[in-house]
Coordinates of C-alpha atoms and ligand atoms in Angstrom, one line a residue:
M1 CA -94.0 30.4 -105.7
F2 CA -90.7 29.6 -104.0
H3 CA -89.5 26.1 -104.6
V4 CA -89.4 24.6 -101.1
P5 CA -86.6 22.1 -100.6
C6 CA -87.7 18.9 -98.8
S7 CA -85.4 19.7 -95.9
M8 CA -85.1 23.4 -95.2
K9 CA -82.6 25.4 -93.2
L10 CA -84.1 28.5 -91.7
L11 CA -82.4 31.6 -90.2
I12 CA -84.8 32.8 -87.5
T13 CA -84.1 36.3 -86.2
G14 CA -85.4 37.2 -82.8
G15 CA -86.2 33.5 -82.0
A16 CA -85.7 34.0 -78.3
G17 CA -88.6 36.4 -78.1
F18 CA -92.3 35.7 -77.7
I19 CA -93.5 34.9 -81.2
G20 CA -90.1 33.8 -82.6
S21 CA -89.7 31.1 -79.8
N22 CA -93.3 29.9 -80.4
F23 CA -92.4 29.7 -84.1
I24 CA -89.2 27.6 -83.4
H25 CA -91.3 25.2 -81.3
H26 CA -93.8 25.0 -84.2
I27 CA -91.2 24.3 -86.9
L28 CA -89.0 21.8 -85.0
K29 CA -92.1 19.9 -83.9
T30 CA -93.8 20.0 -87.3
Y31 CA -90.9 19.3 -89.7
P32 CA -88.4 16.6 -88.4
D33 CA -85.9 17.4 -91.2
Y34 CA -85.8 21.2 -90.9
E35 CA -82.8 22.9 -89.3
I36 CA -82.9 26.2 -87.5
I37 CA -80.3 28.9 -86.8
N38 CA -81.7 31.3 -84.2
L39 CA -79.9 34.7 -84.3
D40 CA -80.9 36.8 -81.3
A41 CA -79.2 39.6 -79.4
L42 CA -80.9 38.7 -76.2
T43 CA -82.1 42.1 -75.3
Y44 CA -84.4 42.3 -72.3
A45 CA -87.1 40.6 -74.4
G46 CA -85.0 37.6 -75.4
N47 CA -85.2 34.6 -73.1
L48 CA -83.4 31.3 -73.8
E49 CA -85.6 29.5 -71.2
N50 CA -88.3 29.6 -73.9
L51 CA -86.2 27.1 -75.9
K52 CA -84.7 25.0 -73.2
E53 CA -86.1 21.7 -74.7
F54 CA -84.1 22.2 -77.9
E55 CA -80.7 22.9 -76.4
S56 CA -79.2 19.5 -77.2
E57 CA -81.1 19.2 -80.5
A58 CA -78.6 18.9 -83.4
R59 CA -81.1 20.6 -85.8
Y60 CA -81.1 23.8 -83.6
T61 CA -78.3 26.3 -83.2
F62 CA -78.4 29.4 -81.2
I63 CA -76.2 32.4 -82.1
K64 CA -76.1 35.4 -79.8
G65 CA -75.7 38.3 -82.1
D66 CA -77.1 41.6 -83.5
I67 CA -79.0 41.8 -86.8
C68 CA -77.1 45.1 -87.4
N69 CA -73.8 43.2 -87.4
K70 CA -73.1 43.0 -91.2
E71 CA -70.3 40.3 -91.1
L72 CA -72.2 38.0 -88.8
V73 CA -75.5 38.4 -90.7
A74 CA -73.8 37.8 -94.1
E75 CA -72.2 34.6 -92.8
L76 CA -75.4 33.2 -91.4
V77 CA -77.6 34.2 -94.3
S78 CA -75.3 32.4 -96.7
K79 CA -75.8 29.1 -94.8
V80 CA -79.6 29.0 -95.0
D81 CA -82.5 28.6 -97.5
I82 CA -84.7 31.3 -96.0
V83 CA -84.7 34.1 -93.5
V84 CA -87.7 34.5 -91.2
H85 CA -87.3 37.8 -89.6
F86 CA -89.0 38.4 -86.2
A87 CA -86.2 40.4 -84.4
A88 CA -87.5 43.8 -83.4
E89 CA -88.0 46.2 -80.5
S90 CA -91.7 45.6 -80.0
H91 CA -93.1 47.5 -77.1
V92 CA -95.0 50.8 -77.9
D93 CA -94.6 52.2 -74.4
R94 CA -90.8 51.8 -74.6
S95 CA -90.8 53.5 -78.0
I96 CA -92.5 56.5 -76.5
L97 CA -89.8 56.8 -73.8
D98 CA -86.9 56.2 -76.1
S99 CA -87.1 55.3 -79.8
E100 CA -83.5 55.1 -80.8
A101 CA -83.2 51.3 -80.5
F102 CA -86.4 51.0 -82.5
V103 CA -84.9 52.8 -85.5
R104 CA -81.7 50.9 -85.1
T105 CA -83.0 47.4 -84.9
N106 CA -86.3 47.7 -86.8
V107 CA -85.0 49.8 -89.7
I108 CA -81.2 49.4 -89.9
G109 CA -81.3 45.7 -88.7
T110 CA -83.9 44.9 -91.4
H111 CA -81.8 46.6 -94.0
T112 CA -78.7 44.7 -92.9
L113 CA -80.6 41.4 -93.3
L114 CA -82.1 42.4 -96.7
E115 CA -78.7 43.4 -98.0
A116 CA -77.1 40.1 -96.9
A117 CA -80.0 38.2 -98.5
R118 CA -79.4 40.1 -101.8
Q119 CA -75.6 39.6 -101.7
A120 CA -76.1 35.9 -101.0
G121 CA -77.8 35.5 -104.3
N122 CA -81.3 36.7 -103.5
K123 CA -82.3 34.4 -100.6
R124 CA -86.0 33.9 -99.7
F125 CA -87.0 36.4 -97.0
H126 CA -90.1 36.5 -94.9
H127 CA -90.7 39.7 -92.9
V128 CA -92.9 39.6 -89.8
S129 CA -94.7 42.9 -89.3
T130 CA -97.7 44.4 -87.5
D131 CA -101.1 45.9 -88.2
E132 CA -100.0 49.0 -86.3
V133 CA -98.4 50.3 -89.5
F134 CA -101.9 51.1 -90.7
G135 CA -102.7 53.5 -87.9
S136 CA -105.8 53.7 -85.8
L137 CA -109.4 52.8 -86.9
G138 CA -112.6 54.6 -85.9
A139 CA -115.4 52.4 -84.4
D140 CA -117.3 52.1 -87.7
E141 CA -114.4 51.9 -90.1
P142 CA -113.7 48.6 -92.0
P143 CA -110.8 46.5 -90.7
F144 CA -107.3 46.9 -92.1
S145 CA -106.4 44.9 -95.2
E146 CA -103.4 44.6 -97.5
I147 CA -104.5 47.7 -99.5
T148 CA -104.9 50.0 -96.4
P149 CA -102.6 53.0 -96.7
Y150 CA -99.8 53.1 -94.2
D151 CA -100.4 55.6 -91.4
P152 CA -98.1 54.7 -88.4
R153 CA -98.6 56.9 -85.3
S154 CA -96.1 55.6 -82.7
P155 CA -92.3 55.5 -83.0
Y156 CA -92.7 51.6 -82.9
S157 CA -95.2 51.5 -85.7
A158 CA -93.2 54.1 -87.7
S159 CA -90.1 52.0 -87.5
K160 CA -91.9 48.8 -88.5
A161 CA -93.5 50.7 -91.4
G162 CA -90.0 51.8 -92.5
S163 CA -88.9 48.1 -92.4
D164 CA -91.9 47.0 -94.5
H165 CA -91.1 49.7 -97.1
L166 CA -87.5 48.5 -97.3
V167 CA -88.6 44.9 -97.8
R168 CA -90.9 45.9 -100.6
A169 CA -88.2 48.1 -102.1
Y170 CA -85.8 45.1 -102.2
F171 CA -88.5 43.1 -104.0
H172 CA -89.2 45.8 -106.6
T173 CA -85.6 46.9 -107.1
H174 CA -83.6 43.8 -106.7
G175 CA -86.1 41.0 -107.2
L176 CA -85.5 39.7 -103.7
P177 CA -88.0 36.9 -103.1
V178 CA -89.9 38.4 -100.2
T179 CA -93.2 38.0 -98.4
I180 CA -94.6 40.2 -95.6
S181 CA -97.2 39.4 -92.9
N182 CA -98.9 42.2 -90.9
C183 CA -100.6 40.6 -87.9
S184 CA -102.8 41.8 -85.0
N185 CA -101.9 41.5 -81.3
N186 CA -100.7 38.1 -80.3
Y187 CA -101.1 36.4 -77.0
G188 CA -100.2 33.0 -75.6
P189 CA -97.3 31.1 -73.9
Y190 CA -94.0 32.9 -73.4
H191 CA -95.6 36.3 -73.8
F192 CA -93.4 38.9 -72.0
P193 CA -95.3 40.3 -69.0
E194 CA -94.9 43.9 -70.0
K195 CA -97.7 43.4 -72.5
L196 CA -101.4 43.7 -71.6
I197 CA -102.6 40.1 -71.3
P198 CA -99.6 38.5 -69.5
L199 CA -99.3 41.6 -67.3
I200 CA -102.9 41.3 -66.2
I201 CA -102.6 37.5 -65.5
T202 CA -99.3 37.7 -63.6
N203 CA -100.3 40.8 -61.6
L204 CA -103.5 39.2 -60.5
I205 CA -101.7 36.0 -59.5
E206 CA -99.3 38.2 -57.4
A207 CA -102.4 40.1 -56.0
K208 CA -101.2 43.3 -57.7
K209 CA -103.6 45.8 -59.4
I210 CA -104.0 46.0 -63.2
P211 CA -103.1 49.3 -64.9
I212 CA -105.8 50.3 -67.4
Y213 CA -104.7 53.1 -69.7
G214 CA -107.4 55.8 -69.9
D215 CA -111.0 54.6 -70.2
G216 CA -109.9 51.0 -71.3
M217 CA -112.1 51.2 -74.4
Q218 CA -109.3 50.8 -76.9
V219 CA -109.9 47.8 -79.1
R220 CA -107.3 45.2 -80.3
D221 CA -107.9 42.1 -82.5
W222 CA -106.4 39.2 -80.5
L223 CA -104.6 36.4 -82.3
Y224 CA -103.5 33.2 -80.5
V225 CA -99.8 32.9 -81.1
Q226 CA -99.9 29.3 -82.4
D227 CA -102.5 30.4 -85.1
H228 CA -100.0 33.1 -86.1
C229 CA -97.2 30.6 -86.3
R230 CA -99.3 28.3 -88.6
A231 CA -100.0 31.3 -90.8
I232 CA -96.3 32.1 -91.2
D233 CA -95.6 28.4 -91.9
I234 CA -98.2 28.5 -94.7
I235 CA -96.8 31.8 -96.2
I236 CA -93.2 30.5 -96.3
H237 CA -94.3 27.3 -98.0
K238 CA -97.1 28.5 -100.3
G239 CA -97.1 32.3 -100.2
K240 CA -96.8 34.3 -103.5
I241 CA -93.5 36.1 -103.8
G242 CA -93.8 39.9 -103.4
E243 CA -97.1 39.7 -101.6
T244 CA -98.3 40.9 -98.2
Y245 CA -100.7 38.9 -96.1
C246 CA -102.8 40.4 -93.2
I247 CA -103.3 38.0 -90.3
G248 CA -106.0 38.6 -87.7
G249 CA -107.7 36.7 -84.9
N250 CA -111.3 37.5 -85.6
S251 CA -111.5 38.7 -81.9
E252 CA -111.9 42.4 -81.5
K253 CA -112.1 43.2 -77.8
P254 CA -111.8 46.4 -75.7
N255 CA -109.0 46.2 -73.1
L256 CA -111.5 46.6 -70.2
E257 CA -113.5 43.6 -71.4
I258 CA -110.3 41.5 -71.5
A259 CA -109.3 42.6 -68.0
K260 CA -112.8 41.7 -66.6
T261 CA -112.7 38.3 -68.3
I262 CA -109.4 37.5 -66.7
L263 CA -110.6 38.8 -63.4
D264 CA -113.5 36.2 -63.6
L265 CA -111.2 33.4 -64.7
L266 CA -108.9 34.1 -61.7
H267 CA -111.8 34.7 -59.3
K268 CA -110.9 38.3 -58.6
D269 CA -113.1 41.4 -58.4
E270 CA -113.1 44.8 -60.1
S271 CA -111.4 46.4 -57.2
M272 CA -108.1 45.1 -58.8
L273 CA -108.6 47.5 -61.8
E274 CA -106.7 50.7 -61.6
H275 CA -107.4 53.4 -64.3
V276 CA -104.1 55.2 -64.9
E277 CA -103.0 58.0 -67.3
D278 CA -103.6 57.2 -70.9
R279 CA -100.7 56.3 -73.3
K280 CA -99.5 59.2 -75.4
G281 CA -101.1 59.1 -78.9
H282 CA -102.9 55.9 -77.9
D283 CA -104.3 54.1 -81.0
K284 CA -108.0 53.6 -80.5
R285 CA -108.7 50.5 -82.6
Y286 CA -106.9 47.8 -84.7
A287 CA -108.8 45.1 -86.6
I288 CA -107.8 42.9 -89.5
N289 CA -109.6 41.6 -92.5
F290 CA -107.8 38.3 -93.3
A291 CA -109.8 37.3 -96.4
K292 CA -106.8 37.3 -98.6
I293 CA -104.8 34.6 -96.7
K294 CA -108.0 32.7 -96.1
N295 CA -109.0 32.6 -99.8
E296 CA -105.6 32.3 -101.4
L297 CA -103.7 30.1 -98.8
G298 CA -106.5 28.4 -96.8
W299 CA -105.5 29.9 -93.4
E300 CA -107.9 31.1 -90.8
P301 CA -107.6 31.2 -87.0
Q302 CA -108.5 27.9 -85.3
V303 CA -108.4 29.1 -81.7
T304 CA -111.3 31.2 -80.4
F305 CA -110.5 34.0 -78.0
E306 CA -112.3 32.2 -75.2
E307 CA -110.2 29.0 -75.8
G308 CA -107.0 30.9 -76.3
L309 CA -107.4 33.0 -73.2
L310 CA -108.1 29.9 -71.1
K311 CA -105.1 28.1 -72.5
T312 CA -103.0 31.2 -71.8
V313 CA -104.2 31.7 -68.2
T314 CA -103.6 28.0 -67.6
W315 CA -100.1 28.2 -69.1
F316 CA -99.2 31.1 -66.8
L317 CA -100.6 29.3 -63.8
E318 CA -98.6 26.2 -64.6
N319 CA -95.4 28.1 -65.5
E320 CA -95.0 30.4 -62.6
A321 CA -91.2 29.8 -62.4
W322 CA -90.9 31.1 -66.0
W323 CA -92.6 34.5 -65.5
K324 CA -91.3 35.0 -62.0
S325 CA -87.8 34.7 -63.4
V326 CA -88.7 37.2 -66.1
K327 CA -90.3 39.7 -63.6
S328 CA -87.4 39.4 -61.2
G329 CA -84.7 39.7 -64.0
E330 CA -83.3 36.3 -63.0
Y331 CA -83.9 35.0 -66.6
E332 CA -81.1 37.3 -68.0
K333 CA -78.6 35.1 -66.1
Y334 CA -79.8 32.0 -67.9
Y335 CA -77.7 32.7 -71.0
L336 CA -74.6 33.2 -68.9
K337 CA -75.1 30.0 -67.0
Q338 CA -75.8 28.0 -70.2
Y339 CA -73.3 29.4 -72.7
Q340 CA -70.4 31.0 -70.9
K341 CA -69.2 28.1 -68.8
Ligands
NAD1 P1 -90.3 40.3 -78.6 O1 -90.0 41.7 -78.1 O2 -90.9 39.4 -77.6 O3 -89.0 39.6 -79.1 C1 -88.1 40.3 -80.0 C2 -86.8 39.5 -80.0 O4 -85.9 40.1 -80.9 C3 -86.1 39.3 -78.7 O5 -85.7 38.0 -78.5 C4 -84.9 40.2 -78.8 O6 -83.8 39.7 -78.0 C5 -84.6 40.1 -80.3 N1 -83.9 41.3 -80.7 C6 -84.2 42.6 -80.5 N2 -83.2 43.4 -81.1 C7 -82.4 42.6 -81.7 C8 -81.2 42.8 -82.5 N3 -80.8 44.1 -82.8 N4 -80.6 41.8 -83.1 C9 -81.0 40.5 -82.8 N5 -82.1 40.2 -82.0 C10 -82.8 41.3 -81.5 O7 -91.2 40.5 -79.9 P2 -92.5 39.6 -80.4 O8 -93.7 40.0 -79.7 O9 -92.0 38.2 -80.4 O10 -92.6 40.1 -81.9 C11 -91.9 39.5 -82.9 C12 -92.1 40.2 -84.2 O11 -93.6 40.2 -84.5 C13 -91.7 41.7 -84.2 O12 -91.1 42.0 -85.4 C14 -93.0 42.4 -83.9 O13 -92.9 43.7 -84.5 C15 -94.0 41.6 -84.7 N6 -95.4 41.6 -84.1 C16 -95.6 41.3 -82.8 C17 -96.9 41.4 -82.3 C18 -97.3 41.0 -80.9 O14 -98.5 41.1 -80.6 N7 -96.3 40.6 -80.1 C19 -98.0 41.8 -83.2 C20 -97.7 42.1 -84.5 C21 -96.4 42.0 -85.0
TYD2 P1 -99.9 46.2 -75.6 O1 -100.0 44.8 -75.1 O2 -98.7 47.0 -75.1 O3 -99.9 46.1 -77.2 P2 -100.1 47.2 -78.3 O4 -99.8 48.6 -77.7 O5 -99.0 46.9 -79.3 O6 -101.4 47.1 -78.9 O7 -101.2 46.9 -75.2 C1 -102.5 46.4 -75.6 C2 -103.5 47.4 -75.2 O8 -103.6 47.5 -73.8 C3 -103.2 48.9 -75.7 O9 -104.4 49.5 -76.0 C4 -102.6 49.5 -74.4 C5 -103.3 48.8 -73.3 N1 -102.5 48.6 -72.0 C6 -103.1 49.0 -70.8 O10 -104.3 49.5 -70.7 N2 -102.4 48.8 -69.7 C7 -101.1 48.3 -69.7 O11 -100.5 48.2 -68.6 C8 -100.6 47.9 -71.0 C9 -99.2 47.3 -71.0 C10 -101.3 48.1 -72.1

């Protein structure tokens, strides 16, 4: 196990994105002595409004920069105890349209970070990955676990699989103290409204239809983002070096069922559903067996899908300014206003 100093300094990559920003909220609120450097390139998916409340916090530093920038990454990695790596291109549909940025950030960016961690004397490294690296399940197949063979099928999942292999290679070859987590689909506050759940909620509030790909019977295992953040917290403190942990939400749902549940919550009817052309190579089902992290580290999801979805719908209703600024593109000016005065 990694010896955890009582006050840790973390380099969070991709901390202005959906899960990374929730993780920063979690760490700064849970550990009063921890310090965070957030390295984020502020692509379309990065939004500093997610972290507004920490702007004047001495324990929190934001650096706008690219994880492929070797000099910057080396300098930042040398200043911290651990790297928690979230930064990625994360949207499957975008990877189908153009996958170059996926290979660059997800593969080369991860390699740049690993190499910096090695050169800084083998720094502790946690890599956040996805269940999509395992491919697609049939209806009756058992859920993915840590021993499922890799079988990525989209440019996104292939680039994440490449990054996972590099992380494992740095453990085996260089003894880099790594852990990896492969989690299922997250949802919750600050979720970028190009992804299914926030897209449904925000479209319905704006009285726009919901695009359902194909028959809508594809299944995902939904994980409330704060449960995911707790799991990463436990792994970085108690995880066994060199190990992979699968993190799931215990909530397998077809897309159509999710859409109908949100229609009910927002008092809309099924005329708002619009079946559109299916995604190319659409993975049918993802599901996670999280027995390993439950048995070895004592983690399991605490938020049921019903509770999590209600919390999420409520958050989007109460934070209309946040998602309207994202949908209009206004949020991209926030950085300029805050940091380039
Ligand atoms: P996101 O797209 O919301 O955020 C990604 C962040 O990375 C953004 O802030 C972006 O600006 C930053 N970034 C992108 N390229 C960068 C670069 N070259 N240098 C520095 N920063 C860069 O993603 P997310 O949904 O928060 O996902 C975070 C991680 O979790 C990713 O690694 C993703 O693969 C993984 N994951 C996500 C889910 C999910 O449901 N969202 C599920 C499983 C795994
Ligand atoms: P998404 O949120 O993009 O996550 P992922 O592809 O990583 O699982 O999509 C979740 C599911 O919802 C997936 O089966 C694709 C489907 N989907 C739609 O039916 N309509 C949409 O507009 C989007 C964005 C996704």
